[in-house]
N, CA and C of each residue as an Amber inpcrd file, in Angstrom:
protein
   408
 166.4830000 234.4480000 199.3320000 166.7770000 235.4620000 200.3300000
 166.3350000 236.8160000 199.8060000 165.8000000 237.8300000 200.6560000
 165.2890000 238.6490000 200.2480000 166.5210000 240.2090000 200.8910000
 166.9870000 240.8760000 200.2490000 167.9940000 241.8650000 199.9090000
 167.1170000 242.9770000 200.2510000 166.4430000 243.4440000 200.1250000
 165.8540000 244.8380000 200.3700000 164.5860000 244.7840000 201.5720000
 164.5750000 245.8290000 202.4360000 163.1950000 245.7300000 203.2370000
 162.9190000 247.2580000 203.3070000 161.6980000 247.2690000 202.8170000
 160.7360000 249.1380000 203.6690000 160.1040000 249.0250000 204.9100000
 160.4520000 250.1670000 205.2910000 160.2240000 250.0190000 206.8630000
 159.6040000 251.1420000 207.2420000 158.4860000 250.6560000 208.0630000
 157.9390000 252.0770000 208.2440000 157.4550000 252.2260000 209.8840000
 157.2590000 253.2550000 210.5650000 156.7940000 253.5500000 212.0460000
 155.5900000 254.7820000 211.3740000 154.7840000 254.1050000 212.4880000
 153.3730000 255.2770000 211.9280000 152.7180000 255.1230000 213.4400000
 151.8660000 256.1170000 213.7220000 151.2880000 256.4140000 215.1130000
 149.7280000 256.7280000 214.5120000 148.6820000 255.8370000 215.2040000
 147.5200000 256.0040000 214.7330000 146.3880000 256.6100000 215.9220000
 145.7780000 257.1640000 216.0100000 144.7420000 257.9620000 216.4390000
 143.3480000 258.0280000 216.0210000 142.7990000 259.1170000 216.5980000
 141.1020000 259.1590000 216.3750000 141.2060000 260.9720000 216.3900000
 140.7940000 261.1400000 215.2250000 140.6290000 262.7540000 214.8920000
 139.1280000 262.4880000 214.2540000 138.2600000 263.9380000 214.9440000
 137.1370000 263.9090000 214.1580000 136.2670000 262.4210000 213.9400000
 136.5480000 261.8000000 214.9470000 135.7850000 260.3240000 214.7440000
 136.1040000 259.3720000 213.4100000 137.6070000 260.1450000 213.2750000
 137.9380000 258.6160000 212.3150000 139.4050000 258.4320000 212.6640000
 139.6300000 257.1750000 212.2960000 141.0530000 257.0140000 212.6110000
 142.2250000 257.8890000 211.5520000 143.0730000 258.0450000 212.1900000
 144.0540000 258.2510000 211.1910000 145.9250000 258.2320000 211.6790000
 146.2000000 258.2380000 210.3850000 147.8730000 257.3760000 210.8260000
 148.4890000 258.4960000 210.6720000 149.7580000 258.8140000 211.2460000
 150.7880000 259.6550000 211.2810000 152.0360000 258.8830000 210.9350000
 152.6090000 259.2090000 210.1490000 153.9450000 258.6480000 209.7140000
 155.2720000 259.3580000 210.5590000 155.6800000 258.2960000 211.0130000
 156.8790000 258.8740000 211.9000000 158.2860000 258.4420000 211.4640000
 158.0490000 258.0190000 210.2470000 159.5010000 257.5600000 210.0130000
 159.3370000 256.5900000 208.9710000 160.0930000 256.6250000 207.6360000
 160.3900000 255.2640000 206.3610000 161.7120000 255.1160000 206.0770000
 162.2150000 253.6670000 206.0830000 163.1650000 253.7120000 205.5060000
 163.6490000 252.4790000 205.1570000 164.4050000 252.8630000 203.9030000
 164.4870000 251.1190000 202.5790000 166.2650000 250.9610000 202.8280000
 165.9120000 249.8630000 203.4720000 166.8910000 248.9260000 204.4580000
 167.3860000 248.2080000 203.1550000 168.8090000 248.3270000 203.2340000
 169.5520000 247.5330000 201.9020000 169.7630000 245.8390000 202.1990000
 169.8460000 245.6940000 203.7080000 169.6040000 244.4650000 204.2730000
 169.2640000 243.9110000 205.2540000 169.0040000 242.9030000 205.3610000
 167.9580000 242.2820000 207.0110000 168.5590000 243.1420000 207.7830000
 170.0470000 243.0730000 207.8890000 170.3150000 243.6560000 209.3300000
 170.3070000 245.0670000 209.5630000 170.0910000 245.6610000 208.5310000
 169.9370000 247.1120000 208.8330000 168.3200000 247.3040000 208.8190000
 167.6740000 246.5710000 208.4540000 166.2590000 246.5720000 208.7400000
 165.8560000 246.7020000 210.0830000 166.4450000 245.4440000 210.5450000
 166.3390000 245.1910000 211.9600000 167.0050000 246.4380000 213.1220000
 168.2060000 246.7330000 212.6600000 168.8480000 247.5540000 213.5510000
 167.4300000 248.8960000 213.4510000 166.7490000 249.4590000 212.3740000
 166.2740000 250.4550000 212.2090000 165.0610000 250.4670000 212.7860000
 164.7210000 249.3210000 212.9020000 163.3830000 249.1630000 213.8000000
 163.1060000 248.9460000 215.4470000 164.8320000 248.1610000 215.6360000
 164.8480000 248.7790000 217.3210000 165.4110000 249.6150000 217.5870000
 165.9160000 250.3540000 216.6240000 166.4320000 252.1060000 216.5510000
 164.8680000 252.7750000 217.0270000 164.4140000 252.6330000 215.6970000
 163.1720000 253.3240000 216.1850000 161.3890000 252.7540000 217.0400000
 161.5780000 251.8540000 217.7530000 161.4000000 251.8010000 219.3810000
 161.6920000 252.3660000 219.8670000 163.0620000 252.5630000 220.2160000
 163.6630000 253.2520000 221.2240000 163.7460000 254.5270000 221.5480000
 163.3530000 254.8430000 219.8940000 163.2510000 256.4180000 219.7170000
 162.2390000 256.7720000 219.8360000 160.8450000 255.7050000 219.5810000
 159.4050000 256.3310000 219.8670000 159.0590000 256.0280000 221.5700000
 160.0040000 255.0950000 222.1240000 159.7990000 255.1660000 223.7440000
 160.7700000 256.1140000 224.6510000 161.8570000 257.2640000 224.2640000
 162.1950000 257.8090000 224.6740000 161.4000000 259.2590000 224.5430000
 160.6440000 259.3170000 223.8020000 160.0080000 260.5840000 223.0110000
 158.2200000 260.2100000 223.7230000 158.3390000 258.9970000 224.2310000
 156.9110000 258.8870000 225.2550000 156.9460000 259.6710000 226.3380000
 158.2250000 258.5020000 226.5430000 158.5640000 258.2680000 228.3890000
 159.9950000 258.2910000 228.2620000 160.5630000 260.0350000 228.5890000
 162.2520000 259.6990000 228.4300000 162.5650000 259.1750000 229.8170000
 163.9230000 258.3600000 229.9970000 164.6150000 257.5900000 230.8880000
 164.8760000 258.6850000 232.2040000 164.0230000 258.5240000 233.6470000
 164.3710000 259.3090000 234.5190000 166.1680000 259.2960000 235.1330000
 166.5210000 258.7210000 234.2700000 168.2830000 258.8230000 234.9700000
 168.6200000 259.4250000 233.8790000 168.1470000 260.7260000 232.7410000
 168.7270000 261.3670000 232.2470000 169.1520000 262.4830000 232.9490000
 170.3100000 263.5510000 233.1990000 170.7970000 264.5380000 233.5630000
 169.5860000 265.5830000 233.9210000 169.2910000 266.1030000 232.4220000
 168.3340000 267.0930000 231.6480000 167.2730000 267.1360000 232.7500000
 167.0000000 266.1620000 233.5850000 165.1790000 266.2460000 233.9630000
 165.3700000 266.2700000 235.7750000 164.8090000 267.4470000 236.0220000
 165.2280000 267.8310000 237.4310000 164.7100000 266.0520000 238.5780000
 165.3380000 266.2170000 239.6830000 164.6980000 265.0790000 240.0300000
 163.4260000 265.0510000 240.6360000 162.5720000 263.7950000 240.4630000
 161.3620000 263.9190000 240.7810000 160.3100000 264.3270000 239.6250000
 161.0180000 264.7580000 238.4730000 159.9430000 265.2830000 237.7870000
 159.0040000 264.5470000 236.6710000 159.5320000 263.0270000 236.4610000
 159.2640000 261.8020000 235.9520000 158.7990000 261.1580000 236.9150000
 157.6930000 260.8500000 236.6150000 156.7530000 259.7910000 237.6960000
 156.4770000 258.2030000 237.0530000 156.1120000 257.0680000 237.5510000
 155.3250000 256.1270000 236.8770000 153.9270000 256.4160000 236.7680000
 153.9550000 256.0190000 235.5830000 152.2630000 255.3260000 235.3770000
 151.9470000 254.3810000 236.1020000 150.2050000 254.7980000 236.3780000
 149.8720000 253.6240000 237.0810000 150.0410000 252.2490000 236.4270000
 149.3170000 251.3300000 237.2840000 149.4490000 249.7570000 236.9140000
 148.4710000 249.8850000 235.9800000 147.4930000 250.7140000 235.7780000
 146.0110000 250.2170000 235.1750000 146.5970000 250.6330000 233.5720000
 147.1530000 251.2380000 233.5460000 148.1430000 252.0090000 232.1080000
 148.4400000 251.5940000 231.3380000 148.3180000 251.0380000 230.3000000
 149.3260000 250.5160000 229.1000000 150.9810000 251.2850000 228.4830000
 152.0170000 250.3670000 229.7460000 153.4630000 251.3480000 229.3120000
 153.8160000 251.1940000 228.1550000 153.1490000 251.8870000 227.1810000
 154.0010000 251.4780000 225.7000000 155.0390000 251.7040000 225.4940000
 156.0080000 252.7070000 226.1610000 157.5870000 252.3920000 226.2400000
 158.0740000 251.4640000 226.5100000 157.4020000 250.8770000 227.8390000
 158.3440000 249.8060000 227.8580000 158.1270000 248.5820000 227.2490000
 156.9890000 248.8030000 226.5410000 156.9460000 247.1400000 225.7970000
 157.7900000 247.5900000 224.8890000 157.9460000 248.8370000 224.3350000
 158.8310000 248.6530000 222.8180000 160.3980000 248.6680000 223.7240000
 160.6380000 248.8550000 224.5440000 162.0000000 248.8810000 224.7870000
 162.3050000 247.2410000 224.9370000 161.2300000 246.9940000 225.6950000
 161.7170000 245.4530000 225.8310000 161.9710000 244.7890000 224.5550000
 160.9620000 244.7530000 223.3870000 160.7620000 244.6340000 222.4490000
 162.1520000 244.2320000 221.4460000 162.8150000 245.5450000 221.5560000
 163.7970000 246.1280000 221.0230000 165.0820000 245.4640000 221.7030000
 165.2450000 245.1030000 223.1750000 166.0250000 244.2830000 223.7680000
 165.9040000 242.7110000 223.3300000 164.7800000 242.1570000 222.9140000
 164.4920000 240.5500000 223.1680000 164.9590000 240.0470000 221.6730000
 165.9060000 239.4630000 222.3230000 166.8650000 238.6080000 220.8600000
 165.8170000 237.5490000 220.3390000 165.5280000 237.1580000 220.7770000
 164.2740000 235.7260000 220.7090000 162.8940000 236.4140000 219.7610000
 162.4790000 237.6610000 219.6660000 161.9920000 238.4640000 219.0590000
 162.5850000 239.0040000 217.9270000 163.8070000 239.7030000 217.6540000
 164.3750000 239.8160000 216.7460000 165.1290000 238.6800000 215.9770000
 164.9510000 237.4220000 216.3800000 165.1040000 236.2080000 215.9410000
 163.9200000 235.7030000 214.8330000 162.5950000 236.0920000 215.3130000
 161.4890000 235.7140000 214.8350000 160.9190000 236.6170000 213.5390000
 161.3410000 237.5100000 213.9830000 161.3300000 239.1450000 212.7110000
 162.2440000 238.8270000 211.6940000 163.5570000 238.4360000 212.1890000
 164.3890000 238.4780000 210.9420000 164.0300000 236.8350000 210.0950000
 163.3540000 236.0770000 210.2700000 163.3670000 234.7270000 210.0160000
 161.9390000 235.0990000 209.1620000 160.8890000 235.6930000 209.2700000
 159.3280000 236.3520000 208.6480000 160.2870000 237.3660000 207.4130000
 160.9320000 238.0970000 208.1880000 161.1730000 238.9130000 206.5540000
 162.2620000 238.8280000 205.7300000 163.1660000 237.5780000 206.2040000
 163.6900000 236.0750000 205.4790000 163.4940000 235.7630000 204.3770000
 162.1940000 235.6000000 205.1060000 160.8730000 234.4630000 204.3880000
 159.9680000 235.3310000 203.3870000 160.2960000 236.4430000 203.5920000
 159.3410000 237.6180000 202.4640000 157.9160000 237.9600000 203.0360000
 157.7800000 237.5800000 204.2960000 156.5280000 237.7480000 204.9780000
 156.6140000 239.0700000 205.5300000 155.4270000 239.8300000 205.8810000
 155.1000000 241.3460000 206.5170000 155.1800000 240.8790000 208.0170000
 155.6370000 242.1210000 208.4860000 155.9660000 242.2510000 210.1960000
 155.9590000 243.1440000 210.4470000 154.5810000 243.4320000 211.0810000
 153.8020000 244.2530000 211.9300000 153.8940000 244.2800000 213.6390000
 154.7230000 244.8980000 214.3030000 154.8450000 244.9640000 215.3180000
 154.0220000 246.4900000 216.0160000 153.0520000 246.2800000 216.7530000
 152.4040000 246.9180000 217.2740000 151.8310000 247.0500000 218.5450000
 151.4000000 248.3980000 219.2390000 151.1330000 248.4290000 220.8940000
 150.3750000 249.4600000 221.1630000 149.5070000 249.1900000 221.8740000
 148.5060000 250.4360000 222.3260000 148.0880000 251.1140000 223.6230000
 147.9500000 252.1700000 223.7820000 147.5370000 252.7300000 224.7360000
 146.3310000 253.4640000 224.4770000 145.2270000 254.2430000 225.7870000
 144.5020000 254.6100000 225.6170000 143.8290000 255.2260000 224.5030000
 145.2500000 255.9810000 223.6620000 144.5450000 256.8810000 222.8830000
 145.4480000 256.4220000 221.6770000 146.3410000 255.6720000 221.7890000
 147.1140000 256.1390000 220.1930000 148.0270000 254.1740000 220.1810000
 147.8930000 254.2770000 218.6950000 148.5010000 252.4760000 218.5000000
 149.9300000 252.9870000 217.7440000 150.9160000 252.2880000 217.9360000
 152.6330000 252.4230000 217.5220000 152.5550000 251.3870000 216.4750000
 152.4470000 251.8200000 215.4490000 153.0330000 250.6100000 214.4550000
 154.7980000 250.7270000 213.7820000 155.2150000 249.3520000 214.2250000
 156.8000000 249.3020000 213.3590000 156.3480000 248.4090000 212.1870000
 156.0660000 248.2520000 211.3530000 156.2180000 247.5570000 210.0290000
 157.4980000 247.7480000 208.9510000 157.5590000 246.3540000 208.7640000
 158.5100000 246.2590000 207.3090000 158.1470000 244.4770000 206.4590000
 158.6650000 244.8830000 205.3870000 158.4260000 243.8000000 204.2620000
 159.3390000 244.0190000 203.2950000 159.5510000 243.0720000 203.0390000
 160.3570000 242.7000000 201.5840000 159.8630000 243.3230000 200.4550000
 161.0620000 244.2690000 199.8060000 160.9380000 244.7380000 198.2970000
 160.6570000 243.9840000 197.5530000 161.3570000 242.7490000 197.5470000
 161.6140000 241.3920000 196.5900000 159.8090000 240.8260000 196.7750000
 159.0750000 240.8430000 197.8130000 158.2740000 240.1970000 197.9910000
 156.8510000 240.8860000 197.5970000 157.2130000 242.1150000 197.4050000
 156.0250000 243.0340000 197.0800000 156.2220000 243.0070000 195.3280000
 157.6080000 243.4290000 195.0550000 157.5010000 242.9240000 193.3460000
 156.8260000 241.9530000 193.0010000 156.9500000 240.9860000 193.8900000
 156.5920000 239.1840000 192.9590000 155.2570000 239.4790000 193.2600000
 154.7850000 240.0910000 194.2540000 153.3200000 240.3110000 194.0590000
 152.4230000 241.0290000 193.1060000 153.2450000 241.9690000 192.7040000
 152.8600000 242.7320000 191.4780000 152.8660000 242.1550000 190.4700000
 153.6070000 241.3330000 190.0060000 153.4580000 240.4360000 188.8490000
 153.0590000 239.4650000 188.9630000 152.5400000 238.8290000 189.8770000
 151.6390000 237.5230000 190.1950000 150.1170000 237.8540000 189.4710000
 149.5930000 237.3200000 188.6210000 148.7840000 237.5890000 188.0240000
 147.2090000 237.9160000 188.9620000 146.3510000 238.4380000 189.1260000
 145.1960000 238.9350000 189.9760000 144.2080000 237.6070000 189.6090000
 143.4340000 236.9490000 190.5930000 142.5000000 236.2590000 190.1080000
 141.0200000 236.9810000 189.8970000 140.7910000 236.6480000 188.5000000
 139.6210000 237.1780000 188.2310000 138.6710000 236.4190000 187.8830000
 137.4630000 236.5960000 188.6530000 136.2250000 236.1610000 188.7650000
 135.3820000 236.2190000 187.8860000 134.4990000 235.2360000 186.8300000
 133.9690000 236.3560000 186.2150000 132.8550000 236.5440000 186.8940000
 132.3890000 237.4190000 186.9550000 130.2890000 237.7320000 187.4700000
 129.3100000 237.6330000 185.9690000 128.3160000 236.7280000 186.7030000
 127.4400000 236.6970000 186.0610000 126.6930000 237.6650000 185.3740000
């Protein structure tokens, strides 16, 4: 069983014709379940900060529209995301298992990455010896 997970949310783009990542958030989860809680924490927080919820108070009415159909709603895939037990079933069972989980979504201009992995699983990788080739 793996005890520790890093977790990270990063927002990637195209500046100057190259890609580049924006870090929106890290944090070293003492256990699965706070891993998990922190990653549909922050969904929710990168789909309210898209597309906040038109039944908030704050936002006169009318002033939140939908996107068209042709659109990629990346709020709402991460909200759903963040709702689907059957999903957070499959996440917590990969970083269980010491495997990386990359959850990601895109729209026109910019990709949402939630990633996390096992502390335990990145150590053993560090000391797993490198295979070396020799060249001729």
């Amino acid at each position: 069983m793996h005890d520790e997970f890093l977790c990270h949310v990063t927002a990637y783009g195209s500046c100057g014709g190259k890609r580049v990542g924006v870090p929106l958030g890290t944090y070293r989860a003492p256990t699965l379940a706070l891993a998990l809680w922190w990653l549909r924490d922050r969904a929710v927080w990168m789909a309210d900060r898209l597309d906040p919820q038109p039944e908030n108070p704050r936002f006169p009415r009318r002033a939140l529209v939908p996107v068209a159909d042709s659109v990629v709603d990346v709020p709402r895939a991460l909200r759903t995301w963040s709702g689907d037990v059957s999903q957070q079933e499959v996440v917590a069972y990969e970083l269980a298992a010491g495997r990386l989980v990359r959850i990601a979504i895109s729209d026109d201009t910019t990709e949402y990455e939630l990633l996390a992995e096992s502390v335990d699983a990145l150590r053993m990788q560090r000391t797993t010896p490198a295979l070396v080739v020799p060249v001729a």
